[in-house]
Tab-separated table of C-alpha atoms in Angstrom:
chain	number	residue	atom	x	y	z
A	3	MET	CA	5.545	37.601	24.063
A	4	THR	CA	2.670	36.551	25.737
A	5	ALA	CA	1.214	33.092	26.419
A	6	ASP	CA	-2.090	34.416	24.372
A	7	ARG	CA	0.037	34.930	21.238
A	8	PHE	CA	-0.087	31.284	21.298
A	9	GLU	CA	-2.975	28.519	20.326
A	10	SER	CA	-4.373	26.581	23.276
A	11	LEU	CA	-3.281	23.209	23.015
A	12	ASP	CA	-6.212	20.822	23.031
A	13	PRO	CA	-5.094	18.857	26.875
A	14	ILE	CA	-6.510	15.884	25.672
A	15	ILE	CA	-3.838	15.358	22.861
A	16	HIS	CA	-1.394	16.947	25.311
A	17	SER	CA	0.185	13.623	26.365
A	18	GLN	CA	2.940	11.604	24.512
A	19	ILE	CA	0.833	8.323	24.323
A	20	ARG	CA	-2.194	9.997	23.024
A	21	LEU	CA	-0.237	11.930	20.565
A	22	ALA	CA	1.640	9.043	19.604
A	23	VAL	CA	-2.049	7.068	18.974
A	24	LEU	CA	-3.297	9.727	16.574
A	25	SER	CA	-0.312	10.415	14.614
A	26	ILE	CA	-0.211	6.431	13.784
A	27	LEU	CA	-4.446	6.614	13.369
A	28	ILE	CA	-4.252	9.854	11.092
A	29	SER	CA	-2.758	8.007	8.222
A	30	VAL	CA	-4.401	4.506	8.822
A	31	LYS	CA	-7.861	3.399	8.925
A	32	ARG	CA	-7.444	0.908	11.797
A	33	ALA	CA	-4.803	-0.354	13.558
A	34	ASP	CA	-4.912	-3.011	16.510
A	35	PHE	CA	-3.858	-2.595	20.077
A	36	ASN	CA	-1.305	-4.836	19.856
A	37	TYR	CA	0.475	-2.847	16.711
A	38	LEU	CA	-0.195	0.641	18.899
A	39	LYS	CA	0.821	-0.777	22.116
A	40	ARG	CA	4.286	-2.141	20.167
A	41	GLU	CA	4.595	1.172	18.765
A	42	THR	CA	4.105	3.682	21.475
A	43	GLY	CA	6.040	1.706	23.884
A	44	THR	CA	3.624	1.292	26.421
A	45	THR	CA	2.070	-1.329	28.690
A	46	ASP	CA	-1.986	-2.721	28.131
A	47	GLY	CA	-3.054	-1.066	30.944
A	48	ASN	CA	-1.592	2.454	30.248
A	49	LEU	CA	-2.446	2.054	26.623
A	50	SER	CA	-5.789	1.172	27.791
A	51	THR	CA	-6.497	4.286	30.163
A	52	HIS	CA	-5.568	6.303	27.199
A	53	LEU	CA	-7.092	4.927	24.765
A	54	THR	CA	-10.778	4.971	26.737
A	55	LYS	CA	-9.806	8.695	27.300
A	56	LEU	CA	-9.833	9.521	23.366
A	57	GLU	CA	-12.703	7.374	23.220
A	58	GLU	CA	-14.670	8.914	25.816
A	59	VAL	CA	-14.222	12.318	24.168
A	60	GLY	CA	-15.249	10.753	20.374
A	61	TYR	CA	-11.560	11.125	19.105
A	62	ILE	CA	-11.199	7.206	18.497
A	63	LEU	CA	-13.750	4.414	17.891
A	64	VAL	CA	-12.633	1.069	19.951
A	65	LYS	CA	-14.055	-1.961	18.535
A	66	LYS	CA	-13.825	-5.239	20.096
A	67	SER	CA	-14.178	-8.021	18.457
A	68	PHE	CA	-12.877	-12.017	18.072
A	69	GLN	CA	-10.399	-13.328	15.431
A	70	GLY	CA	-10.465	-17.030	15.834
A	71	ARG	CA	-11.018	-17.613	19.513
A	72	LYS	CA	-8.790	-14.575	20.404
A	73	PRO	CA	-9.716	-11.513	21.395
A	74	LEU	CA	-9.146	-8.569	19.121
A	75	THR	CA	-9.233	-4.723	19.810
A	76	THR	CA	-8.737	-2.479	16.990
A	77	CYS	CA	-9.019	1.444	17.057
A	78	SER	CA	-9.858	3.942	14.540
A	79	LEU	CA	-9.999	8.070	14.106
A	80	THR	CA	-13.224	9.730	13.982
A	81	GLU	CA	-14.122	12.765	12.116
A	82	LYS	CA	-13.580	14.855	15.568
A	83	GLY	CA	-11.003	13.567	16.377
A	84	ARG	CA	-9.216	14.436	12.979
A	85	ALA	CA	-10.244	17.553	13.303
A	86	ALA	CA	-8.731	17.796	16.511
A	87	PHE	CA	-5.189	16.397	15.938
A	88	THR	CA	-5.576	18.984	12.672
A	89	ARG	CA	-5.997	21.877	15.211
A	90	TYR	CA	-3.295	20.566	17.798
A	91	LEU	CA	-1.222	20.180	14.974
A	92	LYS	CA	-1.427	23.889	13.969
A	93	ALA	CA	-1.010	25.063	17.963
A	94	LEU	CA	1.733	23.390	17.778
A	95	GLU	CA	3.175	25.125	14.194
A	96	SER	CA	2.175	28.251	16.438
A	97	TYR	CA	4.667	27.944	18.841
A	98	ILE	CA	7.456	27.263	16.331
A	99	SER	CA	6.621	30.163	13.885
A	100	VAL	CA	5.854	32.675	17.223
A	101	GLU	CA	9.043	31.741	18.315
A	102	LYS	CA	10.495	32.824	15.117
A	103	LYS	CA	9.277	36.074	14.906
B	3	MET	CA	6.604	7.403	27.350
B	4	PRO	CA	6.378	10.071	30.184
B	5	GLU	CA	3.295	12.568	30.297
B	6	LYS	CA	4.004	15.915	29.634
B	7	GLU	CA	4.296	19.368	31.707
B	8	ASP	CA	1.343	21.325	30.710
B	9	ASP	CA	3.477	24.283	29.729
B	10	MET	CA	5.082	24.567	26.334
B	11	ASP	CA	7.848	26.267	24.546
B	12	GLU	CA	9.361	26.220	21.125
B	13	MET	CA	11.457	23.056	22.209
B	14	GLN	CA	9.083	20.927	22.839
B	15	ALA	CA	6.781	22.200	20.340
B	16	ARG	CA	9.147	20.609	18.004
B	17	GLU	CA	9.694	17.520	19.667
B	18	GLU	CA	5.901	16.925	19.348
B	19	ILE	CA	6.189	17.096	15.836
B	20	GLN	CA	9.152	14.937	15.817
B	21	LEU	CA	7.271	12.745	17.539
B	22	ILE	CA	4.548	12.717	15.228
B	23	LYS	CA	6.952	12.437	12.071
B	24	ASN	CA	8.391	9.588	13.809
B	25	MET	CA	4.948	7.486	14.368
B	26	LEU	CA	4.149	8.435	10.287
B	27	GLU	CA	7.277	6.782	9.402
B	28	LYS	CA	7.234	3.938	11.896
B	29	THR	CA	3.709	3.575	9.892
B	30	ARG	CA	4.549	3.653	6.485
B	31	LYS	CA	7.446	1.170	7.114
B	32	ALA	CA	5.276	-1.117	9.135
B	33	THR	CA	2.557	-1.331	5.734
B	34	ALA	CA	5.057	-0.947	3.097
B	35	GLU	CA	4.047	-3.186	-0.113
B	36	SER	CA	5.576	-6.498	0.188
B	37	GLY	CA	5.761	-7.360	-3.597
B	38	THR	CA	4.528	-11.132	-2.540
B	39	LEU	CA	1.773	-10.947	-5.284
B	40	PHE	CA	3.683	-9.456	-7.874
B	41	VAL	CA	6.845	-11.931	-7.741
B	42	VAL	CA	3.685	-14.541	-7.802
B	43	TRP	CA	2.439	-13.207	-10.861
B	44	GLY	CA	5.755	-12.585	-12.142
B	45	VAL	CA	6.734	-16.430	-11.394
B	46	LEU	CA	3.560	-17.419	-13.144
B	47	ILE	CA	3.272	-15.225	-16.379
B	48	ALA	CA	7.276	-16.251	-17.203
B	49	LEU	CA	5.866	-19.927	-16.539
B	50	ALA	CA	3.154	-18.832	-19.126
B	51	LEU	CA	5.573	-17.315	-21.275
B	52	VAL	CA	7.750	-20.726	-21.920
B	53	GLY	CA	4.711	-22.867	-21.925
B	54	ASN	CA	3.417	-20.654	-24.869
B	55	TYR	CA	7.024	-21.078	-26.492
B	56	VAL	CA	7.133	-24.866	-25.839
B	57	LEU	CA	3.442	-25.201	-27.232
B	58	VAL	CA	4.351	-22.685	-30.343
B	59	TYR	CA	7.648	-25.168	-31.143
B	60	PHE	CA	5.197	-28.213	-30.985
B	61	LYS	CA	2.676	-26.770	-32.908
B	62	LYS	CA	-0.193	-27.151	-30.383
B	63	TYR	CA	-1.726	-23.687	-31.448
B	64	ASP	CA	-5.192	-25.398	-29.792
B	65	TRP	CA	-3.637	-25.775	-26.362
B	66	GLU	CA	-2.384	-21.871	-26.201
B	67	TRP	CA	-5.461	-20.328	-24.779
B	68	LEU	CA	-5.540	-22.944	-21.918
B	69	ASN	CA	-1.979	-22.084	-20.975
B	70	TRP	CA	-3.034	-18.660	-20.125
B	71	VAL	CA	-6.452	-19.746	-18.729
B	72	ALA	CA	-4.735	-22.200	-16.243
B	73	VAL	CA	-2.282	-19.395	-15.024
B	74	THR	CA	-4.817	-16.746	-14.316
B	75	ILE	CA	-6.706	-18.811	-12.273
B	76	VAL	CA	-3.754	-19.883	-10.606
B	77	GLY	CA	-3.381	-16.473	-10.157
B	78	TRP	CA	-6.106	-14.738	-9.218
B	79	VAL	CA	-7.349	-17.966	-6.432
B	80	TYR	CA	-4.007	-17.452	-5.055
B	81	SER	CA	-4.122	-13.089	-5.056
B	82	VAL	CA	-7.812	-13.736	-3.231
B	83	ILE	CA	-6.597	-15.968	-0.556
B	84	TYR	CA	-3.455	-13.610	0.040
B	85	GLY	CA	-5.493	-10.920	0.340
B	86	ILE	CA	-7.807	-12.182	2.653
B	87	ARG	CA	-5.237	-13.629	4.777
B	88	ARG	CA	-3.077	-10.316	4.972
B	89	GLU	CA	-7.178	-8.451	5.727
B	90	ARG	CA	-7.062	-10.648	8.535
B	91	LYS	CA	-3.409	-10.918	9.731
B	92	ASP	CA	-2.529	-7.270	8.808
B	93	PRO	CA	-2.182	-4.551	12.277
B	94	THR	CA	-3.270	-2.025	10.456
B	95	ARG	CA	-5.080	-0.760	7.352
B	96	THR	CA	-3.705	2.045	5.625
B	97	TYR	CA	-5.542	4.090	3.323
B	98	ILE	CA	-2.476	3.856	0.754
B	99	GLN	CA	-3.055	0.006	1.312
B	100	MET	CA	-6.513	0.434	0.561
B	101	ALA	CA	-5.849	2.746	-2.604
B	102	ALA	CA	-3.220	-0.106	-3.711
B	103	ARG	CA	-5.523	-2.881	-2.903
B	104	HIS	CA	-8.241	-1.307	-5.624
B	105	LEU	CA	-5.665	-0.489	-7.888
B	106	TYR	CA	-4.733	-4.223	-7.623
B	107	ILE	CA	-8.182	-5.451	-8.058
B	108	ALA	CA	-9.432	-2.842	-11.224
B	109	CYS	CA	-6.093	-3.786	-13.599
B	110	GLY	CA	-6.262	-7.586	-11.916
B	111	THR	CA	-10.058	-7.251	-13.675
B	112	GLY	CA	-8.758	-5.007	-16.660
B	113	PHE	CA	-6.164	-7.825	-17.531
B	114	LEU	CA	-9.019	-10.787	-17.277
B	115	LEU	CA	-11.060	-8.616	-19.664
B	116	VAL	CA	-8.357	-7.324	-22.237
B	117	GLY	CA	-6.271	-10.779	-22.080
B	118	ILE	CA	-9.440	-13.306	-22.226
B	119	ALA	CA	-13.015	-12.346	-22.132
B	120	LEU	CA	-12.730	-9.771	-24.764
B	121	PRO	CA	-10.840	-11.464	-27.564
B	122	GLY	CA	-12.397	-14.766	-26.652
B	123	LEU	CA	-15.873	-13.068	-27.400
B	124	GLY	CA	-14.411	-11.855	-30.785
B	125	VAL	CA	-14.154	-8.198	-29.992
B	126	TYR	CA	-10.567	-8.341	-31.545
B	127	SER	CA	-8.086	-10.556	-32.778
B	128	TYR	CA	-5.279	-12.298	-30.238
B	129	GLU	CA	-2.742	-10.405	-31.991
B	130	ALA	CA	-4.225	-7.439	-29.989
B	131	ILE	CA	-3.897	-8.880	-26.606
B	132	VAL	CA	0.048	-8.083	-25.805
B	133	VAL	CA	-0.796	-4.371	-26.773
B	134	LEU	CA	-3.557	-3.999	-24.522
B	135	ILE	CA	-2.153	-5.520	-21.451
B	136	ALA	CA	1.123	-3.428	-21.921
B	137	ALA	CA	-1.519	-0.476	-21.840
B	138	VAL	CA	-2.939	-2.098	-18.662
B	139	SER	CA	0.463	-2.724	-17.326
B	140	GLY	CA	1.102	0.842	-18.098
B	141	ILE	CA	-1.739	2.107	-15.508
B	142	LEU	CA	-0.783	-0.354	-13.058
B	143	PHE	CA	2.605	1.008	-12.656
B	144	PHE	CA	2.355	4.276	-13.248
B	145	VAL	CA	-0.396	4.204	-10.776
B	146	MET	CA	1.846	2.508	-8.040
B	147	GLY	CA	4.810	4.729	-8.613
B	148	GLY	CA	2.157	7.787	-7.289
B	149	ILE	CA	0.542	6.314	-4.526
B	150	TYR	CA	4.390	4.920	-3.380
B	151	GLU	CA	5.877	7.749	-4.320
B	152	TRP	CA	9.046	6.013	-6.247
B	153	PRO	CA	10.186	7.748	-9.680
B	154	PHE	CA	11.189	4.119	-10.817
B	155	LEU	CA	7.658	2.684	-11.127
B	156	LYS	CA	6.619	5.629	-12.865
B	157	TRP	CA	8.881	5.425	-15.472
B	158	ALA	CA	8.495	1.806	-15.784
B	159	GLY	CA	4.732	2.951	-16.511
B	160	LEU	CA	5.543	5.064	-19.117
B	161	LEU	CA	7.929	2.302	-20.701
B	162	TRP	CA	4.663	-0.115	-20.627
B	163	TRP	CA	2.584	2.704	-22.905
B	164	ALA	CA	5.715	3.418	-25.126
B	165	GLY	CA	6.057	-0.438	-25.824
B	166	ALA	CA	2.103	-0.899	-26.429
B	167	VAL	CA	2.940	2.264	-28.993
B	168	GLY	CA	5.236	0.439	-30.225
B	169	MET	CA	3.996	-3.010	-30.647
B	170	SER	CA	0.875	-1.928	-32.455
B	171	PHE	CA	3.410	-0.875	-35.261
B	172	LEU	CA	4.604	-4.308	-35.875
B	173	LYS	CA	2.313	-7.123	-37.355
B	174	ARG	CA	4.220	-10.396	-36.681
B	175	ILE	CA	2.846	-11.905	-33.572
B	176	GLU	CA	6.664	-13.029	-33.043
B	177	ASN	CA	7.934	-9.701	-32.601
B	178	ARG	CA	5.132	-8.147	-30.286
B	179	MET	CA	5.828	-10.970	-27.863
B	180	LEU	CA	9.345	-10.509	-28.390
B	181	ILE	CA	9.114	-7.025	-26.973
B	182	PHE	CA	6.470	-7.871	-24.590
B	183	THR	CA	8.951	-10.273	-23.301
B	184	VAL	CA	11.638	-7.720	-22.789
B	185	LEU	CA	9.104	-5.438	-21.317
B	186	PHE	CA	8.005	-7.921	-18.901
B	187	ILE	CA	11.563	-8.386	-17.737
B	188	ALA	CA	12.615	-4.803	-17.528
B	189	CYS	CA	9.408	-3.177	-16.289
B	190	TYR	CA	7.723	-5.690	-14.307
B	191	LEU	CA	10.367	-8.714	-12.607
B	192	VAL	CA	12.669	-6.294	-12.102
B	193	PRO	CA	10.608	-3.707	-10.539
B	194	SER	CA	8.868	-6.401	-8.602
B	195	PHE	CA	12.034	-7.769	-7.355
B	196	ILE	CA	13.356	-4.153	-6.223
B	197	LEU	CA	9.872	-3.648	-4.700
B	198	ARG	CA	10.328	-7.380	-2.685
B	199	SER	CA	13.957	-5.953	-1.606
B	200	ARG	CA	13.036	-3.039	-0.466
B	201	TYR	CA	10.067	-4.462	1.812
B	202	LYS	CA	12.896	-7.225	3.155
B	203	LYS	CA	15.115	-4.023	4.178
B	204	ALA	CA	12.540	-2.149	5.822
B	205	LYS	CA	11.479	-5.068	8.016
B	206	ALA	CA	14.993	-5.942	8.766
């Protein structure tokens, strides 16, 4: 079995936290920062770093606003992010299906 | 969560797929339907039915409409305030929630039209109200059953439709009201309280 039989994995998504964030955002219209932090079990700084990476490549949109006096950061998946996530899933499946053959 | 290495084998691929499934499941649980509005509307309608019975008992027929209009206004005001507060407070907004919210608005408007506006405008007689309310309730529960993948709600929807057809064969309003009350308890109150209980379990 050679490596070229596997579909290449998007290095941006190939990180557990970024994959977890995209997995949440794929089924929601938007999610706030605290929710993502809680569900991914990470810290503010770490999550911010990963969100910035995803935002830089255009996979997510990060919107900063205020809810009353509290700052509110919400994230949503872009069409580019959705397509990348779908490709990533197909690539993952290729690893499983090729191993089975 | 640690960063993963660049190499990938089947085991790692399975772990990543499992991670995706876990996140989807967590989101599904976090955004489950609370059933609050259903319970509130259920209590309001139950009160209105009792009020209606009392008014008929005392032969105060002229006040029946006011009973239903009052309940509808209270219900709508509560629903709008509740919807706005949830919109602000919820950490996420899922596509399922958006679909459900539009369904509630559509069916709520439908109830308003078939229950108050259209008979008030003289489009049909008041005896037809319960039949049409049952038909709209069928749509509400059947679609909800589809959205939340809960067959019990679909069956409740089918029973509402069957009830609508059954009531249309009954001429006396008292008999129609009796069937409506049975449908209301079995196909509205029971699913609403189960929905609420499932939500509490999911959140626990």
